[in-house]
Every structure is written in structure tokens, then in C-alpha cells.
Amino acid sequence: WGVYGSSTWGWGLVGRSGVGIGVYGRHDVDAGPLPGVWGDTVSTDDGAAGVIGRVFANTAGDLSVGVKGVNAGTNNKGFGVWGSHLGGGTGVVGTSSAGDGVYAETGGGGMQSAVYGLATGSSGTGVKGEANNGSAAYGVWGKSTSGYAGYFNGNVRVIGTLSKSAGAFKIDHPLEAGNKYLSHSFV
């Protein structure tokens, strides 16, 4: 261990800095999946956390980060930040009172995603969105100025009203499906 803190009541380790990094953990040896910083709690109280990062003030307008995880590996394995819940709850939570709760970005091309959701359980959902406050609330919102704002590879089901300003669809021709298409456009 580079730094170890333990407590049966209260804080196990506290790091604080006025201008730099409060706590920094680094793992340099390629000896398995060992983290630079590890946080663990066995408390069942609401609000208990293994690791907490907080920025109290940012008056200069610079980028502030409460918790930062970096994986500098050269392969496509591993994670910058890993969250796991072994009891059936949520692995990672992001909240904000005025901005994005979770922000993800990738510079990778092809099929790389800023956010990837995979559900391996029976009847699970890969990505879920919900918004119930106001007439302009969107459960899922997509935007693209050069490609598709939404792309689906498989069946799509809409429960409710489908509204659109214009559109088109192309299907196999009902009378000659092997040789012709039926194209329909509308405004």
C-alpha cells in the first residue's frame, strides 16, 4: 500500500489541498487488476461511500473534478473509473443540481461509444432514460448534424404517439417482395 487509512468510526483517510491534489494514488506494477486508489465501506447507512471527491469552490472558472480516474494502459482493457454494487443496487451514480449528472466523451472512431450500456440479465435494458417534469422533457434525446440522431438495428416499438415533421420509409413491396421495394415519403 502506498497510503492506508482505516477507522472503525469516522474517516479512514482524509486528504486536503488548497491548490493541488488532496490524495493521489498510483499503481505502477503490471501485477494484476490492482487500483491506484481503493475505497470500501461496509456501512448500510444512506449516504455511506467508499470514496468521496468534492470541489468546494472554483472561482477561476477552470475545470474542477471531484473524483478523477485515469487508465493510461495501451490496450483496450481496464477502466478509468469502476463502480460496482454487489447487492443489486447502482454501481455508479452521478448527480448535479444544475448540469449533467454524468458526462461521457470519447475520441475513438468507428463503433466506439461515449456511453455503452449492456444488460446481461433476462429481459434487461441496456440504456434507460426517464424524464417526467414538463412538456419539453425528453427521456432520451439524440442530436447529430451529420449522421443520425438515432439509429436502431432491430425491431422498434413505440407505445404512444409518434410525431414527426417529415419522413420516409422503404419496405419490401407487398406484391413482389423479392424484386421490388415500396418507398413512401411524406411532409
Backbone as a ProteinNet text record, in pm:
[ID]
protein_1_A
[PRIMARY]
WGVYGSSTWGWGLVGRSGVGIGVYGRHDVDAGPLPGVWGDTVSTDDGAAGVIGRVFANTAGDLSVGVKGVNAGTNNKGFGVWGSHLGGGTGVVGTSSAGDGVYAETGGGGMQSAVYGLATGSSGTGVKGEANNGSAAYGVWGKSTSGYAGYFNGNVRVIGTLSKSAGAFKIDHPLEAGNKYLSHSFV
[TERTIARY]
83.7	0	87.3	52.3	121.5	73.5	-58.3	-118.7	-234.7	-245	-354.9	-418.7	-549.5	-620.5	-734	-753.8	-857.5	-921.1	-1050.8	-1121.1	-1244.9	-1273.7	-1397.6	-1512.1	-1483.1	-1586.4	-1530	-1586.5	-1538.2	-1461.2	-1362.5	-1287	-1166	-1146.6	-1026.9	-906.8	-926.2	-817.2	-876	-813.9	-857.1	-737.6	-755.5	-651.9	-711.2	-639.9	-690.8	-576.8	-606.4	-505.4	-570.3	-499	-550.3	-532.7	-433	-406.7	-381.3	-367.8	-330.2	-419.4	-358	-427.3	-431.8	-550.7	-564.5	-509.4	-547.7	-497.7	-466.7	-351.3	-311.8	-266.1	-322.9	-281.8	-235.7	-129.4	-73.1	-25.7	-53.7	-9.4	73.8	202.1	294.3	331.2	302.7	348.6	238.1	273.9	176.8	162.4	90.4	78.3	-68.4	-152.4	-293.3	-379.1	-506.3	-601	-601.5	-491.6	-482.4	-507.2	-589.6	-621.1	-518.3	-515.6	-433.2	-493.4	-625.1	-696.9	-814	-832.4	-941.1	-1022.2	-1151.2	-1238.9	-1341.5	-1368	-1456.6	-1534.8	-1662.8	-1741.7	-1833.3	-1852.2	-1944.6	-2069.1	-2080.5	-2194.2	-2319.6	-2431.8	-2559.8	-2638.8	-2578.6	-2647.3	-2657.6	-2765.5	-2778.4	-2666.8	-2608.3	-2502.2	-2363.4	-2351.5	-2218.5	-2146.8	-2016.9	-1942.5	-1802.6	-1750.6	-1612.9	-1515.5	-1547.4	-1463	-1553	-1515.4	-1586.9	-1486.6	-1519.8	-1439	-1526.3	-1475.4	-1557.6	-1471.9	-1523	-1461.1	-1549.1	-1493.3	-1573.4	-1593.3	-1493.5	-1506.3	-1419.9	-1472	-1396	-1427.6	-1368.1	-1398.5	-1323.9	-1220.1	-1142.8	-1208.9	-1309.6	-1375.8	-1302.6	-1199.7	-1125.3	-1205.2	-1162.2	-1225.6	-1198	-1303	-1289.6	-1336.6	-1269.2	-1302	-1307.3	-1419.7	-1430	-1352.9	-1373.6	-1300.5	-1256.6	-1130	-1078.5	-1010.1	-1044.7	-979.1	-918.7	-794.1	-723.4	-662.3	-683.4	-617.8	-530.3	-399.1	-305.3	-255.4	-325.8	-285.6	-293.5	-214.4	-210	-301.7	-368.9	-465.2	-606.2	-705.1	-842.9	-907.6	-827.9	-881.9	-867.3	-948.1	-940.6	-1033.7	-1039.3	-1132.1	-1063.3	-1107.3	-1061.8	-1127.1	-1257.6	-1333.9	-1422.9	-1425.8	-1507.4	-1597.3	-1725.6	-1820	-1895	-1910.3	-1975.8	-2060.2	-2178.1	-2264.7	-2296	-2256.2	-2271.8	-2407.4	-2486.4	-2614.1	-2734.8	-2716.4	-2828.9	-2862.6	-2785.7	-2811.1	-2737.6	-2712.2	-2649.3	-2497.8	-2424.2	-2278.8	-2217.7	-2267.4	-2215.2	-2333.2	-2325.5	-2429	-2363.2	-2422.1	-2377	-2495.6	-2481	-2589.7	-2537.2	-2625.6	-2592.8	-2718.8	-2705.1	-2821.9	-2852	-2757	-2781.8	-2721.7	-2641.3	-2576.5	-2605.3	-2518.1	-2532.3	-2494.4	-2575	-2543.4	-2421.7	-2412	-2296.8	-2262	-2135.4	-2088.2	-1985	-2000.9	-1907.8	-1863.4	-1736.6	-1680.9	-1577.6	-1573.1	-1470.2	-1414.5	-1286.7	-1222.8	-1207.3	-1250.7	-1239.8	-1340.9	-1302.4	-1391.7	-1456.9	-1517.2	-1581.6	-1700.6	-1701.4	-1813.9	-1789.8	-1689.9	-1666.5	-1778.1	-1816.7	-1929.2	-1885.6	-1941.5	-1918.9	-1989.3	-2105.4	-2177.8	-2218.6	-2190.5	-2226.1	-2301.9	-2418.4	-2497.3	-2517.7	-2491.4	-2506.6	-2581.6	-2693.3	-2769.6	-2758.5	-2703	-2684.6	-2791.3	-2871.7	-2977.3	-3098.5	-3184.3	-3304.5	-3396.6	-3438.5	-3528.5	-3472.5	-3340.8	-3277.6	-3282.9	-3246.1	-3244.5	-3102.9	-3048.5	-2912.9	-2900.4	-2988.6	-2987.8	-3131.5	-3152.1	-3285.5	-3282.2	-3382.8	-3393.8	-3535.3	-3548	-3680.3	-3679.7	-3782.5	-3799.9	-3949.5	-3995	-4138.9	-4179.5	-4096.6	-4127.1	-4133.9	-4252.8	-4269.7	-4298.7	-4361.1	-4399.5	-4279.6	-4167.4	-4047.1	-3944.5	-3988.6	-3898.3	-3880	-3756.3	-3724.1	-3658.2	-3712.4	-3648.4	-3515.5	-3509.3	-3386	-3383.8	-3271.6	-3258.6	-3129.6	-3138.5	-3019.4	-3009.4	-2886.9	-2864.3	-2741.9	-2752.8	-2638.9	-2656.9	-2552.2	-2560.2	-2511.1	-2453	-2400.8	-2446.6	-2493.8	-2536.8	-2679.6	-2704.6	-2837	-2843	-2950	-2971.1	-3008.6	-3066.9	-3097.4	-3083.5	-3024.1	-3005.8	-3039.9	-3128	-3172.9	-3144.4	-3082	-3055.5	-3137.7	-3259.7	-3352.7	-3492.1	-3582.5	-3720.4	-3733.1	-3825.9	-3852.7	-4001.8	-4033.4	-4172.4	-4196.9	-4304.4	-4343.8	-4479.2	-4486.8	-4613.7	-4649.7	-4748.1	-4782.8	-4783.2	-4786	-4796.1	-4657.6	-4643.5	-4521.2	-4544.7	-4472.7	-4488.6	-4359.8	-4370.2	-4252.5	-4291.7	-4199.1	-4227.9	-4228.6	-4148.8	-4141.7	-4076	-4079.2	-4013	-4033.2	-3977.1	-3987.3	-3963.4	-4014.7	-3979	-3974	-3896.6	-3877.2	-3895.6	-3985.8	-4013.9	-4015.9	-4013.7	-4032	-4171.2	-4179.6	-4308.8	-4401	-4523	-4612.9	-4646.2	-4647.8	-4684.7	-4564.6	-4443.8	-4324.6	-4203.8	-4206.7	-4108.1	-3965.7	-3945.8	-3811.1	-3744.4	-3822.1	-3765.1	-3786.3	-3882	-3915.2	-3927.4	-3913.5	-3935.8	-4053.1	-4114.4	-4215.8	-4157.3	-4139.6	-4084.6	-4195.9	-4206.4	-4311.5	-4249	-4280	-4228.9	-4346.4	-4331.4	-4441.3	-4385.8	-4461.8	-4429	-4552
-118.8	0	124	218.4	346.2	425.8	434.6	501.6	415.6	396.5	316.2	391.1	398.9	461.9	372.4	360.8	273.1	336.3	316.7	369	284.6	258.6	187.6	285.6	413.9	516.1	647.8	702	828.6	807.5	892.8	892.4	800	717.1	634.7	711.6	799.9	878.3	1007.7	1118.2	1247.8	1315.8	1367.1	1445.2	1577.7	1684.9	1817.1	1904	1978.7	2066.6	2198.5	2305.8	2436.5	2466.6	2406.3	2437.7	2315.2	2197.7	2080.7	1961.4	1847.1	1719.8	1682.2	1649.1	1609	1470.5	1374.1	1236.2	1187.7	1127.8	1076	932.7	842.6	703.1	657.9	577.8	532.4	389.6	310.3	171.5	152.2	124.8	118.8	-22.4	-122.9	-258	-333.9	-401	-480.7	-616.5	-617.8	-740.7	-775.4	-745.4	-778.3	-654.6	-676	-563.7	-492.3	-424.7	-351.1	-203.5	-138.3	2.6	96.1	219.4	322.6	370.7	384	422.8	327	278	185.4	240.2	246.9	290.3	183	158.6	49.3	92	59.6	83.2	-35.8	-71.2	-178.3	-121.7	10.3	74.5	55.6	34.8	24.6	154.6	259.2	387	455.8	531.4	611.2	714	729.9	829	776.6	652.1	596.7	575.2	603.9	594.5	543.8	467.6	423	534.5	615.3	727.8	847.6	962	1086.7	1188.2	1253.7	1364.3	1486.9	1599.6	1720.7	1842.6	1929.2	2058.7	2162.4	2235.8	2331.2	2462.9	2510	2638.4	2638.3	2698.9	2714.2	2851.9	2953	3089.8	3130.3	3055.7	3092.8	3043.7	2957.7	2906.5	2792	2736.9	2624.3	2495.3	2392.4	2262.1	2203.5	2171.7	2113.6	1968.8	1883.7	1742.3	1694.5	1636.3	1582	1452.2	1359.3	1232.5	1209.9	1177.6	1153.8	1019	939.8	811.7	808.6	768.6	764.4	626.9	566.8	442.8	473.8	468.1	502.2	378.3	267.7	144.6	159	81.5	90.1	-10.5	-95	-187	-137.7	-209.8	-165.7	-229.5	-267.6	-331.1	-237.7	-257.2	-176.3	-57	18.7	129.7	246.7	366.7	483.8	490.7	465.9	461.6	339.6	265.3	144.5	156.9	133.7	132.4	1.8	-59.9	-189.8	-196.5	-254.1	-277.4	-426.4	-494.4	-638.9	-681.5	-585.8	-620.7	-589	-558.7	-533.5	-387.4	-296.6	-153.3	-96.5	31.9	102.8	106	76.9	75.5	213.5	304.4	440.3	536.7	644	747.4	881.7	960.5	1097.5	1190.2	1295.6	1390.7	1532.3	1620.9	1762	1842	1953.6	2037.5	2129.9	2150.3	2242.6	2198.5	2093	2049	1903.9	1841.3	1699.5	1614.2	1513.1	1421.8	1337.2	1289.2	1212.2	1263.1	1292.7	1337.6	1237.9	1191.9	1095.5	1144.6	1121	1166.9	1066.4	1042	955.6	1017.5	997.5	1042	927.4	808	691	694.6	645.5	643	507.5	488.3	359.9	337.4	225.3	188.8	222.3	305.8	344.7	436.7	422.8	498.8	578.9	697.4	773.6	705.4	647.7	571.6	438.9	330.2	197.2	125.9	77.4	4.4	-138.7	-233.5	-375.5	-441.2	-503.9	-577.1	-725.2	-801.8	-944.7	-1028.4	-967.2	-1039.6	-1058.5	-1151.1	-1180.1	-1058.4	-1020.5	-906.8	-775.3	-759.9	-636.8	-527.1	-407.2	-290.6	-235.3	-217.3	-166	-20.3	64.1	206.4	248.2	319.5	363.9	512.3	584.9	726.5	759.2	850.9	888.4	1036.1	1107.6	1248.6	1275.2	1322.5	1336.5	1476.8	1576.6	1709.2	1810	1843.1	1944.5	1887	1967.1	1920.9	1905.9	1967.3	1954.3	1861.1	1772.3	1675.5	1556.4	1512.8	1401.4	1290.1	1169.7	1056.1	1023.2	1027.5	1007.4	1111.8	1181.6	1286.4	1266	1265.1	1247.8	1358.9	1395.8	1502.8	1469.1	1492.4	1478	1574	1649	1741.1	1678	1558.7	1496.5	1351.8	1287.6	1148.2	1132.3	1029.8	1001.4	1041.7	1107.6	1138.2	1011.7	915.8	785.4	678	566.9	456.8	327.4	248.9	125.7	9.2	-93	-214	-325.4	-341.1	-436.8	-377.5	-446.3	-400.9	-279.3	-191.3	-71.3	-70.2	-43.6	-38	95.7	160.7	287.8	268.6	294.8	291.9	437.9	487	628.7	687.6	817.2	888.3	911.6	885	914.1	1039.5	1146.9	1273.9	1306.7	1354	1392.4	1494.3	1580.7	1687.9	1638.1	1540.1	1482.6	1347	1269.4	1141.2	1054.4	935.2	837.8	699.9	600.3	463.2	378.7	271.6	182	39.8	-33.6	-172.1	-259.8	-390.5	-482.3	-461.7	-465.3	-447.4	-564.2	-534.4	-642.3	-743.8	-701.6	-792.8	-860	-803.6	-860.6	-834.6	-895.8	-866.1	-901.3	-1000	-1040.3	-949.3	-867.7	-789.4	-638.9	-594.9	-453.4	-403.3	-271.1	-203.7	-108.5	-77.3	26.7	140.1	256.3	372.8	474.1	527	621.3	741.6	859.3	983.5	1073.5	1157.1	1245.3	1369.5	1476.9	1601.4	1649.3
0	0	0	-86.7	-79.4	40.7	56.7	170.9	217	346.8	400.7	515.6	513.1	623.1	667.5	796.9	849.2	971.5	985.2	1101.2	1125.2	1250.7	1282.4	1299.8	1306.2	1318.2	1267.8	1160.9	1107.1	979	954.5	830	840.9	738.6	735.1	685.4	589.3	531.9	477.5	507.8	457.6	393.8	273.4	207.9	164.8	187.6	154.1	103.3	-2.3	-58.8	-96.4	-74.6	-112.6	-259.8	-324.7	-464.9	-551.7	-495.4	-575.8	-550.2	-527.8	-513.2	-366.4	-317.6	-178	-152.3	-232.9	-222.7	-363.2	-381.1	-511.9	-493.4	-571.2	-565.5	-702	-704.8	-832.2	-818.4	-921.8	-924.6	-1050.6	-1035.6	-1149.6	-1193.4	-1115.1	-1145.5	-1217.1	-1327.3	-1401.9	-1334.3	-1223.7	-1144.7	-1119.1	-1214.2	-1197.2	-1179.5	-1157.1	-1151.8	-1017.7	-985.9	-861.1	-886.4	-806.2	-829.2	-767.6	-818.5	-757.8	-627.1	-623.6	-502.3	-485.8	-366	-337.3	-221.2	-237.9	-130.1	-101.9	24.8	64	187.4	188.8	309.1	332.6	457.7	493	560.6	565.1	628.6	544.7	609.1	539.8	548.9	605.5	617.9	482.1	460.3	339.1	334.9	217.8	201	231.9	277.4	303.3	170.6	166.5	41.2	67.6	-28.6	-21.4	-54.3	-153.7	-194.5	-219.4	-166.8	-193.3	-244.5	-351.9	-402.4	-412.1	-368.9	-367.7	-395.9	-480.5	-505.3	-438.5	-344	-267.3	-340.1	-413.1	-480.8	-605.6	-710.5	-833	-889.7	-832.9	-874	-1000.1	-1039.4	-1158.2	-1286.9	-1277.8	-1396.6	-1462.3	-1396.7	-1452.6	-1435.2	-1505.7	-1494.3	-1356.2	-1282.5	-1149.6	-1153.6	-1080.7	-1079	-934.9	-893.6	-759	-746	-838.1	-842.5	-985.9	-1005.9	-1140	-1144.2	-1243.8	-1264.8	-1403.1	-1413.7	-1541.9	-1558.9	-1674.4	-1710.7	-1830.9	-1814	-1920.5	-1993.5	-1981.3	-2049.3	-2200.4	-2272.1	-2417.3	-2484.8	-2408.9	-2469.8	-2440.1	-2486.4	-2467.8	-2345.5	-2248.7	-2128.7	-2009.3	-1911.9	-1791.2	-1799.4	-1690.7	-1678.1	-1609.3	-1642.1	-1568.5	-1431.9	-1428.4	-1303.6	-1308.2	-1199.5	-1191.1	-1069.5	-1089.4	-978.5	-979.3	-864.5	-856.8	-729.8	-742	-625.6	-623.2	-520.1	-512.5	-458.1	-410.9	-350.5	-436.2	-564.3	-651.8	-671.1	-615.6	-631.7	-751	-749.7	-859.8	-841.6	-948.8	-942.6	-942.4	-1025.4	-1034.3	-1039.1	-961	-959.7	-984	-1070.4	-1091.9	-1077.2	-998	-978.9	-997	-1035.9	-1047.4	-1022.9	-952.5	-926.9	-1044.2	-1136.4	-1246.3	-1379.6	-1382.6	-1506.9	-1535.1	-1611.9	-1643.9	-1524	-1495	-1385.8	-1418	-1540.4	-1587.7	-1726.7	-1749.3	-1880.4	-1930	-2052.9	-2110.4	-2246.4	-2279.7	-2406.5	-2453.2	-2583.9	-2639.6	-2766.6	-2789.9	-2913.2	-3011.2	-2971.2	-3057.1	-3170.3	-3285.4	-3400.3	-3416.9	-3531.2	-3558.8	-3469.1	-3402.2	-3316.9	-3170	-3139	-3000.3	-2952.4	-2828.4	-2774.7	-2653.6	-2638.1	-2516	-2399.5	-2423.6	-2322.1	-2383.6	-2313.5	-2361.4	-2251.4	-2283.5	-2185.4	-2229.8	-2143	-2172.9	-2058	-2089.3	-1988.4	-2019.2	-1925.8	-1947.4	-1877.5	-1792.4	-1724.6	-1814.2	-1777.8	-1854.7	-1860	-1979.4	-2004	-1950.6	-1949.5	-1901.8	-2007.3	-1967.6	-2055.9	-2061.8	-2183.3	-2199.3	-2158.4	-2205.1	-2171.4	-2144.3	-2035.2	-1996.9	-1967.9	-2014.4	-1985.8	-1942.7	-1847.8	-1798.8	-1761.6	-1804.7	-1769.3	-1760.6	-1647.1	-1623.1	-1579.4	-1600.9	-1549.6	-1664	-1712.8	-1816.4	-1953.1	-2039	-2172.1	-2266	-2236.3	-2318.5	-2253.9	-2167.2	-2103.7	-2197.2	-2214.8	-2303.3	-2221.6	-2231.9	-2166.7	-2231.3	-2363.4	-2439	-2549.5	-2564.8	-2665.6	-2741.5	-2873.4	-2956.1	-3057.9	-3093.6	-3190.6	-3274.3	-3404.8	-3493.9	-3610.4	-3643.8	-3756.3	-3885.5	-3878.2	-3999.8	-4018.9	-3914.8	-3926.1	-3877.9	-3802.6	-3749.1	-3601.5	-3562.4	-3421.3	-3345.2	-3412.5	-3354.1	-3459.8	-3424.3	-3518.8	-3446	-3503.6	-3441	-3534.4	-3483.5	-3560.2	-3496.4	-3541.8	-3483.9	-3480.4	-3417.4	-3410.9	-3320.7	-3355.6	-3276.6	-3243.4	-3119.1	-3075.6	-3007.7	-3045.7	-2986.4	-2920.6	-2791.8	-2720.5	-2693.7	-2761.4	-2754.9	-2893.7	-2902.3	-3029.7	-3087.5	-3216.4	-3289.5	-3371.8	-3341.1	-3411.7	-3483.8	-3609.3	-3686.1	-3790	-3829	-3923.6	-4067.8	-4100.3	-4234.6	-4222.6	-4330.5	-4321.3	-4443.1	-4434.9	-4542.5	-4484.9	-4554.7	-4519.8	-4644.6	-4637.9	-4750.6	-4699.9	-4766	-4726.3	-4851.2	-4829.7	-4941.5	-5001.3	-5132.6	-5199.4	-5163.8	-5118.7	-5075.3	-5184.3	-5311.4	-5420.4	-5485.5	-5467.8	-5530	-5440.5	-5324.7	-5220.1	-5261.1	-5345.8	-5383.2	-5484	-5556.6	-5665.4	-5654.1	-5570.4	-5566.7	-5422.6	-5410.6	-5283.1	-5296.7	-5186.6	-5178.2	-5095.3	-5158.4	-5089	-5068.3	-4947.2	-4914.2	-4845.2	-4895.5	-4835.9	-4804	-4702.3	-4662.9	-4595.5	-4604	-4536.5	-4462.4
[MASK]
+++++++++++++++++++++++++++++++++++++++++++++++++++++++++++++++++++++++++++++++++++++++++++++++++++++++++++++++++++++++++++++++++++++++++++++++++++++++++++++++++++++++++++++++++++++++++++

